[in-house]
XYZ file of C-alpha atoms in Angstrom:
739
model
C 35.805 -52.537 0.572
C 37.989 -55.467 1.586
C 36.310 -58.705 0.549
C 33.726 -56.902 -1.604
C 35.468 -57.177 -4.958
C 34.086 -60.034 -7.048
C 36.600 -61.142 -9.658
C 37.044 -63.675 -12.387
C 34.436 -62.401 -14.858
C 35.659 -62.455 -18.455
C 35.290 -59.050 -20.165
C 33.029 -60.475 -22.878
C 30.716 -61.885 -20.187
C 30.837 -58.545 -18.371
C 29.789 -56.658 -21.498
C 27.002 -59.094 -22.343
C 25.719 -59.093 -18.737
C 25.696 -55.360 -18.066
C 25.669 -53.826 -21.562
C 23.879 -56.540 -23.498
C 20.779 -56.222 -25.669
C 18.487 -55.154 -22.824
C 20.711 -52.107 -22.218
C 19.588 -50.513 -25.506
C 16.288 -48.997 -26.556
C 16.061 -51.167 -29.678
C 17.096 -54.328 -27.797
C 20.121 -54.827 -30.022
C 23.841 -54.468 -29.236
C 25.470 -51.932 -31.605
C 28.245 -53.092 -33.909
C 31.783 -52.967 -32.525
C 33.883 -49.892 -33.407
C 37.008 -52.065 -33.454
C 39.149 -51.632 -36.583
C 42.832 -51.236 -37.404
C 42.822 -47.500 -36.725
C 41.181 -47.893 -33.312
C 43.433 -50.838 -32.491
C 46.586 -48.887 -33.328
C 45.387 -45.923 -31.234
C 44.973 -48.141 -28.185
C 48.280 -49.939 -28.812
C 50.043 -46.564 -28.867
C 48.893 -45.718 -25.319
C 51.651 -47.696 -23.594
C 54.455 -47.256 -26.153
C 57.614 -45.999 -24.459
C 60.519 -43.949 -25.732
C 63.630 -45.801 -26.870
C 67.181 -44.514 -26.822
C 70.724 -45.830 -26.690
C 72.487 -45.818 -23.352
C 76.025 -46.875 -24.021
C 75.715 -50.002 -26.089
C 72.257 -50.881 -24.776
C 68.899 -49.902 -26.207
C 66.793 -48.658 -23.299
C 63.006 -48.300 -23.471
C 61.379 -45.983 -20.936
C 57.659 -46.531 -20.308
C 55.438 -43.475 -20.842
C 54.340 -41.428 -17.869
C 50.766 -41.652 -16.641
C 50.203 -38.173 -18.061
C 51.329 -39.233 -21.543
C 49.287 -42.427 -21.305
C 46.257 -40.372 -20.344
C 46.568 -38.057 -23.333
C 46.941 -40.969 -25.753
C 44.098 -42.892 -24.129
C 41.790 -39.880 -24.488
C 42.546 -39.771 -28.227
C 41.780 -43.490 -28.582
C 38.554 -43.318 -26.556
C 37.232 -40.391 -28.591
C 37.082 -42.784 -31.553
C 34.861 -45.206 -29.598
C 32.147 -42.971 -28.184
C 29.071 -41.240 -29.514
C 30.667 -37.798 -29.721
C 27.325 -36.092 -30.369
C 26.234 -36.967 -26.856
C 29.458 -37.655 -24.906
C 32.973 -36.340 -24.493
C 35.985 -37.875 -22.767
C 38.110 -35.380 -20.809
C 41.667 -35.818 -19.532
C 41.253 -34.715 -15.882
C 44.502 -35.893 -14.291
C 45.828 -32.427 -13.416
C 42.895 -31.195 -11.314
C 40.905 -32.341 -8.294
C 37.169 -32.875 -8.177
C 35.162 -29.786 -7.195
C 33.119 -31.917 -4.780
C 34.550 -32.265 -1.294
C 33.851 -35.241 0.963
C 33.838 -34.613 4.743
C 36.782 -36.171 6.648
C 38.543 -36.941 3.368
C 41.215 -35.426 1.131
C 40.523 -34.155 -2.352
C 40.183 -36.702 -5.134
C 40.561 -36.622 -8.879
C 40.522 -39.171 -11.681
C 42.815 -39.497 -14.699
C 39.985 -39.381 -17.194
C 36.266 -38.703 -17.087
C 33.450 -39.333 -19.528
C 30.761 -36.637 -19.496
C 27.476 -36.080 -21.287
C 27.826 -33.107 -23.640
C 24.544 -31.758 -22.273
C 26.136 -31.262 -18.839
C 28.903 -28.964 -20.092
C 27.289 -25.698 -18.977
C 26.280 -27.085 -15.592
C 29.569 -28.725 -14.644
C 31.929 -25.863 -15.537
C 35.533 -26.265 -16.629
C 36.799 -28.276 -13.633
C 36.359 -32.001 -12.890
C 32.898 -32.442 -11.396
C 31.787 -35.847 -10.151
C 28.189 -34.647 -9.982
C 28.083 -35.132 -13.755
C 30.656 -37.866 -14.440
C 29.358 -40.821 -16.456
C 32.395 -43.090 -16.158
C 35.950 -42.595 -14.881
C 39.376 -44.015 -15.660
C 42.368 -44.612 -13.398
C 45.764 -45.064 -15.081
C 48.885 -46.735 -13.682
C 52.192 -47.546 -15.322
C 53.139 -51.159 -16.015
C 55.556 -51.358 -13.087
C 52.754 -50.594 -10.601
C 52.080 -53.512 -8.278
C 49.273 -55.845 -9.262
C 46.030 -55.106 -7.431
C 44.110 -58.288 -8.227
C 45.119 -61.829 -9.101
C 43.462 -63.789 -11.895
C 45.100 -66.942 -10.573
C 42.243 -68.912 -9.037
C 44.674 -70.498 -6.594
C 45.218 -67.075 -4.972
C 42.910 -64.648 -3.234
C 41.527 -62.194 -5.788
C 42.440 -59.140 -3.697
C 46.213 -58.991 -3.263
C 47.354 -57.768 0.153
C 50.728 -56.135 -0.389
C 50.869 -52.567 0.862
C 51.146 -51.227 -2.698
C 48.162 -53.308 -3.809
C 46.040 -52.080 -0.919
C 46.968 -48.443 -1.609
C 46.215 -48.629 -5.327
C 42.957 -50.467 -4.759
C 42.018 -47.908 -2.130
C 42.833 -45.123 -4.557
C 40.466 -46.155 -7.318
C 37.874 -47.110 -4.700
C 38.088 -43.515 -3.477
C 37.407 -42.283 -6.996
C 34.223 -44.370 -7.240
C 32.748 -42.748 -4.130
C 31.983 -39.165 -5.319
C 29.774 -40.099 -8.310
C 27.797 -42.503 -6.129
C 27.621 -39.925 -3.347
C 26.749 -36.787 -5.311
C 24.580 -38.262 -8.058
C 21.374 -40.269 -8.100
C 22.734 -43.642 -9.159
C 22.034 -47.340 -8.957
C 25.533 -48.300 -10.113
C 28.673 -46.821 -11.669
C 31.312 -48.035 -14.125
C 35.050 -47.387 -13.959
C 38.069 -48.514 -15.972
C 41.426 -49.437 -14.430
C 44.445 -49.230 -16.741
C 47.763 -50.790 -15.752
C 50.375 -50.543 -18.495
C 48.962 -52.293 -21.549
C 46.170 -54.095 -19.655
C 42.777 -52.990 -18.454
C 39.981 -54.141 -16.161
C 36.335 -53.078 -16.300
C 34.625 -52.507 -12.941
C 30.960 -52.148 -12.053
C 30.188 -50.711 -8.604
C 26.957 -50.915 -6.633
C 26.019 -50.826 -2.962
C 26.890 -54.509 -2.466
C 30.429 -54.326 -3.877
C 32.273 -54.255 -7.182
C 32.471 -56.747 -10.053
C 35.888 -56.753 -11.716
C 36.856 -58.389 -14.995
C 39.991 -60.358 -15.623
C 42.837 -58.272 -17.048
C 42.983 -57.974 -20.839
C 45.290 -56.289 -23.351
C 43.262 -53.325 -24.594
C 45.534 -52.815 -27.631
C 45.018 -56.377 -28.863
C 41.479 -57.176 -27.762
C 38.357 -55.069 -28.491
C 36.773 -55.105 -25.038
C 37.734 -51.581 -23.952
C 36.687 -50.053 -27.269
C 33.461 -52.064 -27.173
C 32.788 -50.966 -23.605
C 32.902 -47.258 -24.441
C 30.852 -47.689 -27.600
C 28.174 -49.723 -25.860
C 28.177 -47.490 -22.808
C 27.631 -44.280 -24.777
C 24.778 -45.864 -26.747
C 23.066 -47.514 -23.746
C 19.991 -46.223 -21.928
C 20.476 -43.955 -18.888
C 19.257 -46.787 -16.628
C 21.856 -49.212 -18.015
C 24.567 -46.572 -17.512
C 23.584 -46.431 -13.835
C 21.302 -43.417 -13.613
C 18.374 -43.582 -11.210
C 15.612 -42.391 -13.505
C 13.111 -42.134 -10.635
C 14.827 -38.799 -9.904
C 14.750 -36.021 -12.491
C 16.379 -32.614 -12.370
C 13.836 -29.989 -13.368
C 14.557 -27.028 -15.572
C 14.789 -23.749 -13.674
C 11.950 -22.441 -15.832
C 9.643 -25.365 -15.029
C 6.528 -24.015 -13.244
C 6.684 -26.802 -10.632
C 10.368 -26.011 -10.004
C 9.459 -22.383 -9.371
C 6.706 -23.437 -6.949
C 9.123 -25.774 -5.123
C 11.776 -23.075 -4.948
C 9.317 -20.750 -3.224
C 7.967 -23.447 -0.894
C 11.463 -24.548 0.183
C 12.823 -20.973 0.254
C 15.709 -21.867 -2.063
C 18.112 -19.628 -3.919
C 17.570 -19.287 -7.684
C 20.701 -21.290 -8.583
C 19.913 -24.316 -6.378
C 18.869 -27.443 -8.317
C 15.331 -28.807 -7.991
C 14.761 -32.573 -8.228
C 11.572 -34.536 -8.608
C 11.975 -37.648 -6.431
C 9.431 -40.458 -6.608
C 8.472 -42.581 -3.620
C 6.496 -45.817 -3.700
C 4.408 -47.143 -0.826
C 4.673 -50.629 0.703
C 3.123 -49.702 4.054
C -0.521 -50.748 4.300
C -1.553 -47.638 6.232
C 0.806 -44.712 5.958
C 0.208 -42.724 9.122
C -0.886 -39.121 8.635
C -1.375 -39.661 4.870
C -4.526 -37.698 4.133
C -4.851 -39.050 0.593
C -4.967 -42.802 1.124
C -7.327 -43.153 -1.808
C -4.724 -41.614 -4.101
C -2.048 -43.891 -2.625
C -4.048 -46.910 -3.739
C -4.566 -45.836 -7.354
C -2.849 -47.966 -10.027
C -1.097 -44.908 -11.448
C 0.512 -44.044 -8.120
C 1.370 -47.673 -7.401
C 3.200 -48.008 -10.730
C 4.855 -44.597 -10.962
C 5.340 -43.512 -7.384
C 4.389 -40.217 -5.777
C 6.437 -37.115 -6.544
C 8.236 -34.963 -3.984
C 10.422 -31.976 -4.810
C 13.680 -30.998 -3.164
C 17.255 -29.900 -3.665
C 20.586 -31.435 -2.592
C 20.500 -33.616 0.558
C 20.724 -31.996 3.976
C 22.426 -35.180 5.252
C 24.660 -37.284 3.018
C 26.128 -40.409 4.622
C 26.985 -42.118 1.315
C 30.711 -41.774 1.999
C 31.483 -45.368 1.144
C 31.158 -47.096 -2.198
C 29.053 -49.811 -0.570
C 26.475 -50.099 2.193
C 23.219 -48.346 2.985
C 24.308 -44.928 1.635
C 21.684 -42.996 3.605
C 20.768 -39.514 2.399
C 18.130 -37.183 3.856
C 16.311 -34.545 1.809
C 14.070 -31.699 2.850
C 11.275 -31.936 0.280
C 8.011 -30.312 -0.681
C 4.931 -32.510 -0.929
C 3.029 -30.677 -3.653
C -0.059 -32.806 -3.167
C -0.380 -31.806 0.503
C 1.526 -28.515 0.237
C 3.705 -29.559 3.184
C 7.441 -29.644 3.875
C 8.526 -33.147 4.934
C 11.712 -35.221 5.202
C 12.630 -37.882 2.636
C 15.163 -40.590 3.406
C 16.876 -42.375 0.513
C 18.892 -45.516 1.300
C 19.760 -49.057 0.197
C 18.189 -51.450 2.673
C 19.603 -54.900 3.350
C 17.706 -57.491 1.301
C 16.859 -60.153 3.861
C 13.617 -61.938 4.670
C 14.483 -61.639 8.360
C 14.825 -57.828 8.248
C 11.646 -55.795 7.922
C 11.739 -52.716 5.677
C 11.940 -49.625 7.850
C 8.489 -48.382 6.893
C 6.941 -51.589 8.197
C 8.962 -51.232 11.400
C 7.558 -47.726 11.884
C 4.094 -49.140 11.306
C 4.616 -51.571 14.197
C 6.109 -48.874 16.427
C 3.276 -46.458 15.766
C 0.625 -49.107 16.412
C 2.356 -49.841 19.747
C 2.285 -46.090 20.539
C 6.050 -45.837 20.905
C 6.978 -42.284 21.835
C 9.663 -40.023 20.367
C 10.032 -41.554 16.910
C 9.551 -39.912 13.497
C 6.105 -40.172 11.909
C 6.262 -42.331 8.797
C 4.002 -41.031 6.006
C 5.046 -43.236 3.119
C 7.705 -45.872 2.479
C 8.593 -48.456 -0.113
C 11.127 -50.036 -2.435
C 12.053 -47.779 -5.340
C 10.366 -48.801 -8.613
C 9.989 -52.508 -7.788
C 9.668 -53.368 -11.494
C 13.184 -52.103 -12.311
C 16.011 -54.653 -11.840
C 18.618 -51.888 -11.515
C 17.083 -50.873 -8.169
C 18.572 -54.035 -6.628
C 22.292 -54.636 -6.306
C 23.842 -57.243 -8.595
C 27.368 -57.694 -7.260
C 26.220 -60.510 -4.982
C 24.802 -62.452 -7.958
C 27.825 -63.800 -9.967
C 28.320 -67.522 -9.242
C 32.101 -67.040 -9.318
C 31.977 -65.296 -5.932
C 32.905 -67.461 -2.951
C 32.112 -64.721 -0.419
C 28.652 -63.984 0.927
C 27.840 -60.367 0.164
C 24.901 -58.398 1.434
C 22.275 -57.762 -1.219
C 20.641 -54.328 -1.068
C 17.387 -52.858 -2.374
C 16.882 -49.157 -3.061
C 14.372 -47.769 -0.549
C 12.746 -44.450 0.278
C 10.732 -43.295 3.267
C 8.927 -40.005 3.900
C 8.647 -38.639 7.439
C 6.545 -35.815 8.802
C 9.229 -34.234 10.981
C 11.956 -32.128 9.388
C 14.397 -31.995 12.283
C 16.698 -29.135 13.195
C 19.831 -31.306 13.395
C 21.220 -34.445 14.982
C 22.351 -34.635 18.597
C 25.925 -33.444 17.888
C 24.589 -29.912 17.301
C 22.921 -29.489 20.710
C 22.695 -25.914 22.010
C 23.731 -26.652 25.620
C 24.291 -29.692 27.804
C 20.804 -29.552 29.309
C 19.402 -29.952 25.809
C 21.920 -32.737 25.169
C 20.705 -34.665 28.224
C 17.043 -34.011 27.420
C 17.433 -35.225 23.833
C 19.302 -38.380 24.779
C 16.653 -39.016 27.470
C 13.912 -38.711 24.835
C 15.746 -41.174 22.598
C 16.040 -43.591 25.513
C 12.293 -43.360 26.048
C 11.764 -44.328 22.394
C 14.209 -47.203 22.745
C 12.604 -48.479 25.958
C 9.075 -48.147 24.564
C 10.112 -50.096 21.469
C 11.524 -52.941 23.570
C 8.667 -53.129 26.034
C 5.643 -52.215 23.877
C 6.627 -53.406 20.405
C 9.241 -56.045 21.249
C 11.868 -54.464 18.966
C 15.531 -53.651 19.650
C 17.029 -50.779 17.631
C 20.595 -52.185 17.194
C 22.081 -49.054 15.568
C 22.159 -46.376 18.277
C 24.469 -43.625 17.018
C 24.919 -39.864 17.073
C 23.473 -39.606 13.576
C 20.303 -41.472 14.531
C 19.308 -39.246 17.459
C 17.606 -36.153 16.055
C 16.610 -32.799 17.543
C 13.295 -31.324 16.429
C 12.721 -27.615 15.934
C 11.235 -27.402 19.450
C 14.198 -29.181 21.078
C 12.665 -32.628 21.425
C 14.692 -35.788 20.797
C 13.693 -38.469 18.281
C 15.261 -41.893 17.729
C 15.316 -42.636 13.993
C 16.740 -45.180 11.539
C 15.062 -48.393 12.665
C 16.038 -50.361 9.560
C 18.356 -52.726 11.468
C 15.992 -53.386 14.361
C 15.151 -56.934 15.381
C 12.517 -58.652 17.476
C 13.701 -59.048 21.065
C 12.597 -62.690 21.097
C 14.921 -63.468 18.164
C 18.093 -61.764 19.407
C 19.854 -65.051 20.131
C 19.627 -66.039 16.456
C 22.399 -64.467 14.396
C 21.123 -63.622 10.914
C 24.061 -61.901 9.185
C 27.771 -62.598 9.089
C 28.624 -58.917 9.604
C 28.281 -56.752 12.696
C 25.265 -54.485 13.031
C 25.632 -50.868 14.057
C 27.895 -47.844 13.735
C 31.506 -48.630 14.606
C 32.290 -45.719 16.916
C 29.250 -46.429 19.087
C 29.220 -50.218 19.183
C 29.645 -51.790 22.590
C 33.076 -53.044 23.567
C 31.629 -56.564 23.649
C 30.509 -56.442 20.009
C 33.935 -55.273 18.863
C 35.740 -58.317 20.236
C 36.984 -61.142 18.009
C 34.547 -63.558 19.626
C 31.473 -61.374 19.935
C 28.098 -62.236 21.476
C 24.720 -61.784 19.796
C 23.458 -58.202 19.932
C 21.536 -57.518 23.148
C 19.762 -54.673 24.933
C 22.911 -54.222 27.036
C 24.838 -53.460 23.836
C 22.306 -50.810 22.791
C 22.351 -49.141 26.205
C 26.142 -49.096 26.138
C 25.892 -47.490 22.678
C 23.860 -44.664 24.242
C 26.722 -44.163 26.688
C 29.300 -44.069 23.870
C 27.225 -41.455 22.029
C 27.038 -39.412 25.244
C 30.757 -39.771 25.941
C 31.899 -39.162 22.324
C 29.905 -35.935 22.119
C 30.855 -34.756 25.624
C 34.555 -35.201 24.957
C 34.403 -32.990 21.887
C 31.787 -30.425 22.894
C 31.926 -29.837 26.637
C 34.569 -28.262 28.854
C 37.325 -30.640 29.995
C 41.054 -30.642 30.736
C 42.318 -32.714 27.802
C 44.885 -31.109 25.526
C 44.223 -31.242 21.753
C 46.767 -34.069 21.423
C 45.351 -36.073 24.342
C 41.799 -35.591 23.115
C 42.769 -36.775 19.650
C 44.485 -39.818 21.139
C 41.496 -40.650 23.332
C 38.991 -40.406 20.461
C 41.262 -42.415 18.179
C 41.904 -45.200 20.685
C 38.381 -45.523 22.038
C 36.289 -44.949 18.939
C 38.181 -45.178 15.645
C 40.830 -47.844 15.957
C 40.310 -51.176 14.209
C 42.293 -54.331 13.547
C 42.049 -56.346 10.327
C 43.020 -59.998 10.678
C 43.819 -60.755 7.039
C 44.491 -64.425 7.769
C 40.904 -64.946 8.974
C 39.216 -62.136 7.029
C 38.031 -60.517 10.274
C 37.721 -56.923 11.428
C 37.493 -56.205 15.132
C 38.026 -53.377 17.588
C 41.217 -52.595 19.392
C 41.398 -53.191 23.152
C 41.396 -49.494 24.060
C 37.613 -49.027 24.185
C 37.260 -51.929 26.611
C 40.277 -50.852 28.673
C 39.086 -47.254 29.003
C 35.628 -48.405 30.014
C 36.909 -50.857 32.649
C 39.240 -48.222 34.120
C 36.469 -45.577 34.221
C 38.723 -43.267 32.197
C 36.254 -40.354 32.096
C 36.879 -39.716 35.798
C 40.298 -38.319 34.884
C 39.177 -36.180 31.925
C 38.463 -33.084 33.992
C 34.830 -32.359 33.166
C 33.377 -29.475 35.177
C 32.084 -30.674 38.556
C 28.310 -30.659 38.089
C 25.188 -32.779 37.775
C 26.192 -33.257 34.140
C 29.570 -34.779 35.094
C 27.964 -37.003 37.740
C 25.467 -38.269 35.188
C 28.170 -39.074 32.635
C 30.336 -40.876 35.201
C 27.359 -42.855 36.554
C 26.555 -44.032 33.039
C 30.186 -45.025 32.521
C 30.318 -46.902 35.820
C 27.098 -48.759 35.061
C 28.136 -49.839 31.559
C 31.605 -50.827 32.774
C 30.068 -53.257 35.256
C 29.458 -55.642 32.338
C 33.201 -56.188 32.145
C 34.063 -56.272 35.851
C 34.931 -59.589 37.576
C 31.967 -61.846 38.186
C 30.271 -61.079 41.530
C 29.722 -63.686 44.237
C 26.183 -64.893 43.541
C 25.832 -66.527 46.973
C 26.601 -63.230 48.656
C 24.084 -61.454 46.418
C 21.398 -64.056 47.136
C 21.954 -63.622 50.866
C 21.647 -59.850 50.587
C 18.442 -60.141 48.530
C 17.012 -62.515 51.109
C 17.552 -59.947 53.840
C 15.734 -57.296 51.790
C 12.733 -59.509 51.080
C 11.222 -58.613 54.481
C 11.409 -54.903 53.784
C 8.534 -52.910 52.375
C 10.755 -51.538 49.608
C 9.938 -51.893 45.924
C 12.227 -54.039 43.721
C 13.695 -50.830 42.263
C 14.468 -49.468 45.742
C 15.944 -52.802 46.808
C 18.239 -52.780 43.774
C 19.475 -49.283 44.571
C 20.329 -50.415 48.132
C 22.222 -53.390 46.722
C 24.306 -50.947 44.683
C 25.846 -49.729 47.949
C 26.235 -53.072 49.736
C 29.759 -54.591 49.688
C 30.064 -57.350 47.112
C 26.727 -56.525 45.469
C 27.502 -53.344 43.558
C 28.512 -55.019 40.322
C 25.361 -57.100 40.047
C 23.136 -54.151 40.929
C 24.721 -52.096 38.142
C 24.363 -54.977 35.708
C 20.683 -55.209 36.602
C 20.262 -51.583 35.505
C 21.231 -52.693 31.983
C 18.184 -54.932 31.648
C 16.091 -51.893 30.705
C 16.584 -48.262 29.756
C 14.462 -47.048 32.655
C 17.338 -46.440 35.072
C 19.103 -44.288 32.433
C 15.903 -42.311 31.821
C 15.344 -41.748 35.556
C 18.961 -40.745 36.023
C 18.633 -38.119 33.248
C 15.506 -36.715 34.896
C 17.314 -36.551 38.229
C 20.243 -34.668 36.677
C 18.008 -32.148 34.903
C 16.214 -31.360 38.175
C 19.497 -30.688 39.950
C 20.636 -27.148 40.754
C 24.274 -28.178 40.402
C 24.591 -27.070 36.807
C 27.109 -24.182 36.616
C 27.412 -22.172 33.421
C 30.726 -23.794 32.427
C 29.107 -27.223 32.624
C 26.041 -26.113 30.689
C 27.873 -24.352 27.871
C 28.747 -25.926 24.542
C 32.442 -25.835 23.636
C 34.229 -26.868 20.454
C 37.403 -28.437 21.777
C 40.450 -28.317 19.486
C 41.693 -31.734 18.405
C 44.979 -32.912 16.956
C 44.382 -36.252 15.305
C 46.384 -39.060 13.854
C 46.252 -39.645 10.128
C 42.822 -41.258 9.557
C 44.370 -43.793 7.193
C 46.273 -45.268 10.153
C 43.108 -46.276 11.998
C 43.138 -49.728 10.440
C 45.853 -52.111 11.589
C 46.352 -55.152 9.405
C 47.391 -58.430 11.000
C 49.481 -60.239 9.964
C 51.418 -57.264 8.560
C 51.223 -56.892 4.785
C 54.276 -56.859 2.567
C 56.086 -53.530 2.824
C 55.515 -50.820 0.274
C 58.085 -50.475 -2.488
C 57.317 -46.790 -2.922
C 59.402 -45.526 -0.034
C 58.195 -43.057 2.587
C 55.366 -40.878 1.414
C 53.231 -38.232 3.000
C 49.890 -39.515 4.141
C 46.528 -37.858 3.750
C 46.537 -34.227 4.791
C 50.108 -34.195 6.110
C 52.595 -31.549 5.069
C 56.351 -32.095 4.959
C 56.776 -30.193 8.207
C 54.070 -32.238 9.900
C 55.649 -35.435 8.658
C 58.792 -34.508 10.592
C 56.870 -33.615 13.737
C 54.402 -36.496 13.449
C 51.211 -34.497 13.814
C 48.406 -32.976 11.804
C 45.653 -30.640 12.925
C 41.881 -30.751 12.879
C 38.977 -28.410 13.381
C 37.381 -30.755 15.902
C 34.000 -31.283 14.256
C 32.532 -34.763 14.789
C 33.103 -37.033 11.797
C 34.545 -34.023 9.984
C 38.019 -33.842 11.426
C 39.677 -32.176 8.461
C 43.414 -32.159 8.128
C 45.758 -29.530 6.775
C 46.181 -29.517 3.005
C 49.034 -31.442 1.466
C 51.778 -29.450 -0.207
C 53.603 -30.240 -3.423
C 52.925 -30.205 -7.139
C 49.428 -30.971 -8.390
C 50.174 -34.463 -9.648
C 52.038 -35.615 -6.519
C 49.537 -33.966 -4.195
C 46.538 -35.665 -5.778
C 48.228 -39.066 -5.812
C 49.342 -38.805 -2.193
C 45.961 -37.681 -1.000
C 44.030 -40.232 -2.971
C 46.067 -43.234 -1.870
C 45.637 -42.291 1.768
C 41.974 -41.539 1.163
C 41.576 -45.015 -0.284
C 42.892 -46.524 2.925
C 40.609 -44.252 4.900
C 37.589 -45.202 2.826
C 38.276 -48.884 3.456
C 38.139 -48.043 7.181
C 34.918 -46.089 6.780
C 33.256 -49.020 5.009
C 34.408 -51.602 7.526
C 33.582 -49.425 10.527
C 30.814 -46.987 9.781
C 28.518 -49.240 7.851
C 29.088 -52.732 9.200
């Protein structure tokens, strides 16, 4: 989230912009609830206890727990209590669990009364309407309202607190159907209102909530506003369990009786949706205005683990109109005239007969007439930073895949699937003139019959335009970006970068799921250094990769890992050697030209000549670099490996290697160093007291789900410790996984 907080908006402007007249059914802002009684209730929130100590009168500020109880009493006077209730939730963690992250829990949560039976008696972010985070007055400032300073303060305490309430904004956006979400940050006797969407967060200036009416007005307006203004995506509706369509969907999807059923609407921007048998219905005004309904339950893939970014989720849904089970992708696409919507990219790929890609049936922006379906954080004129604008987007695909490539059954399937994805990538470059630019483990899918598909083409770009940079941020998934793209001075994205990304996917999976000699500690270190580590240069507002990925590639580190001697190992090492050639010393071009001249008189094909050059002294590096001009060598090499008989059972088998990892919050290294924390030593995310002494924490080894042992301690301390570390981790996830 660094750099994605937009500050300086006055609370009155905030309220009028986001909860003004258009936020209410009657078009009129309701009268303020502010009166002396409400004012005194809010003033009492931060009143401390006073007692004599010797000859001095000492005032002790209230604890966060006491502040929370008093704040709940004050807020209850400013909400529509027939429809909403404010609950003090500071003692318990959210029932929803986020992969790779500790538990989270807010100090206070606003719920709709109608959700009481569904949410149960524990904090449940699936139903939260708005949340509150409370800090005592002595807590370090998080933001600066001084225009001469950067808005986001960079002391260690500031970063931790900001990360903490960022972490609390993630679950509602991840587990609900939302366009935006509101939170309140209390620090002593001041408050800030925050509106989150997939572009960033708009934060008000600090105000005294016991003297000024803005907090009371916020809750009153919020609880009287329309669902859309409160942030609900009304193009998705949860059906009653007794609804006849819900019962049909439950049977079609083979769901359990207690699983929720949602009606999800999809619009269509693609001129000819392939495989759509009802094109006449697609063109009707009713469908164009209201979208076409699909029915499903909770997502089978949920990558919305950051408050901002594309927030991709995949649903297995029932198309009632066709009586078919299909896949529905929900995401927030980048709003740029130079980036085609993914459905239009699929249209080009399918016309060019690109193999091994999903079949797009329908795709379009969600409810184009609704302004809430576009992010608004990038709009305030007070922002000096260029933020990516996003548009809510859905796409329906024919194939409902078994899993992504990380869940391969054996290494032969792994190689076959990655080969199939390479065919799609090569076809796209050569037939359609498009480069994928986001090759990752999550984007290579395995169909029910074991075939590989390359999906998620939303960041693709025309090959002829690769030299023209169009966004200030990197493109791709951090762990799988090429070493070149992670440098401070990075080149424009090229086909060589994508092919190297295929290697990093292959290596990352092989390290975790095939037999090798690395100990759990060494494996954790290798994965951390090569794939997770990042450096934040605060002085230049840059994020770049550590040197380890480049160093390991140049040294051909996989040779020493101890993979089982086999065709599989040879394939992996050949890929590593070929990709590493990009970073080897420049070859002698005169010597290469002389060697090529000698081969001109042979009857060998250019491909055969290049393979001979790979063994000639002084020419190997260039020959390997030439392989990176196309994916064909990688495809051929996969075919060669799969035909080999040197594939012993230990090499073919899938293993889940144990991993001991570093604290995920330590993956980001800030330079120059921030001011030290004033809180003293504290346990980081998922680290017990014993582990703190030994300097290790354990993991179950699943990719992107390396869970750590639970923290020990009392409920209040545990939640605070976890959440602060999670905040730091979530900043890393945003900077790395969705750049």
